[in-house]
């Protein structure tokens, strides 16, 4: 077979717009260009606004993980105003954040991932499914396809918990700087407990066995879509009156070496992204350049000590010692389901720890610093917000999203990002698998391209040194 | 295809054991479905420049739940988020739908349309013949559709995607089409507003629209008009901070100039809404959201756009209320 190109566009069942170009030689993927094809320029949008708007406006970056942006912006504001966060507020924030994780993971597994492995009823929106390698027997297949409907309710209930305390979803309102505006009353706690009970049942009785069955039937995917084992997490679920304790620890894992992440090792690389440095401004500001030759994505490459790193549930589970597997497509899927189960248990535990009472919020009014940086993990990987202010107006607001790590295009040296690395070397054993196999690999990262539609410019970033 | 022909096709391929059967039959079945699903609304859903929040909101629909909407109300043939097909197989469905249902399908657009540099900031798919921009796709599909629904504030009016300085020249769908667009705004949309609009189209035809082309049924009165805290406002009993139970006007509430039924409809199985959790309405259904609501936590008279009053998109405050 002579070398051939496969244009995989659009990659469906994800948030945002993604195209992938694959080179195939003798049935093996020899090159992959992963291209995000939308740009919104959110960091330009953030400029010259009042800093407190960040907590609501940055949520509009991403509809499926909006609470992650709201959370990290709240932590950022807590620093800028030197807020003290009460214990009830810490717990409530984590309940809301956890509930949004559950919504994301359940929807990713059933709505986006399931049609990769299960034959769905041949009606809209499942027409032309082309699942040419679906291996479940009839009974199992029918059962799992039916769970799509159960997942609709379980995910909706996760957002009910978020809305009970956050007012609405996506883009919750009450998790703001200084704490949480809602009163955790007995009725709300009780209602949320009933909801988490149902969600936990769903995860235990459906999602975990379904994951197990799929991982057994598609065991070869424990060796397909592997990455080099470089994992990054900024940690997850913050406690402490200054957001200083992290429940799931941060880490940068390279092979067996686990370190604390340090911001000054993070660099961006725009060589293959549609951006250029403007010579006209003193700081060499990065500007969109949609016609730049050789570029193929709106996502920039983000590097740590010159290397690409992967984030997400597998990175978190591995760094924290909750999962001890490989780095493959199926490892990513299994780790995500495992994380879902852990979070249902945490949310239930936190609900029991809540003290009914007044809204746990205390916003200080005076800024104590004019720049800040905060991090968390979002559902799909590490998330960073940093800002520099002029008074209370935003001068710069920089964001590095998980997609910038996982869906990095190649850097200046031609090194591939994690998703590209996972694709290259994969065998496409028959023509009818040309979308099936790459689709499974790509979706295991839980891509969210809305996330990546931004700018980050490390050269003008004024915050440096160690994160922790 | 006749029944006998179909059975012969099945017999010929049943022993091959290499998935050729489904490969042959799927297009036949697809054609059958495309021809026979006229009782529901055939829908093409395009995601353009937004955060994907409106399809997440759509997944939060209750009574009818998402599966009921799929089974009883719409045939969601093309949707980047939900469709099983991928790559060129997905684009094929898009073409099929336009060919089979010209003038009969509903186009749902989620997101703003970048217009700068001929729309290159949003490419819905790449093909061998080049990229298909959102601008191009919407222009083409918009002409062929029976109804066009803009879901969310980005698609309706530009929204956050077109917020200043709008480097991509993003606009709402109605600004690139010379035809009627039903705007179902919100950041995100409340699923009731969207599913309710579909229900109206199915059961009673086009709903009555307001001056911004939104169904009056949902957007006809302001948040302020409906608000449970209206009595506090009337007594000038204002919250001192977020978390208080009094009127949120002092905390930046845009309710007096925001058309929507949030206060009594509420969100996610109708459990809550922003003012109920002691925070201000930020006017996310408005044509000038987010710029016209900024700064979010400053009272209306102090908001940046409200002062200038130079934006033609800006809705006025409800007469006699403030």
CSV table of C-alpha atoms in Angstrom, one decimal, chain A residues 39 124 276 337:
chain,number,residue,atom,x,y,z
A,39,UNK,CA,-10.8,30.9,17.5
A,124,UNK,CA,-31.1,10.0,14.3
A,276,UNK,CA,2.4,35.5,15.0
A,337,UNK,CA,-14.8,6.1,35.2
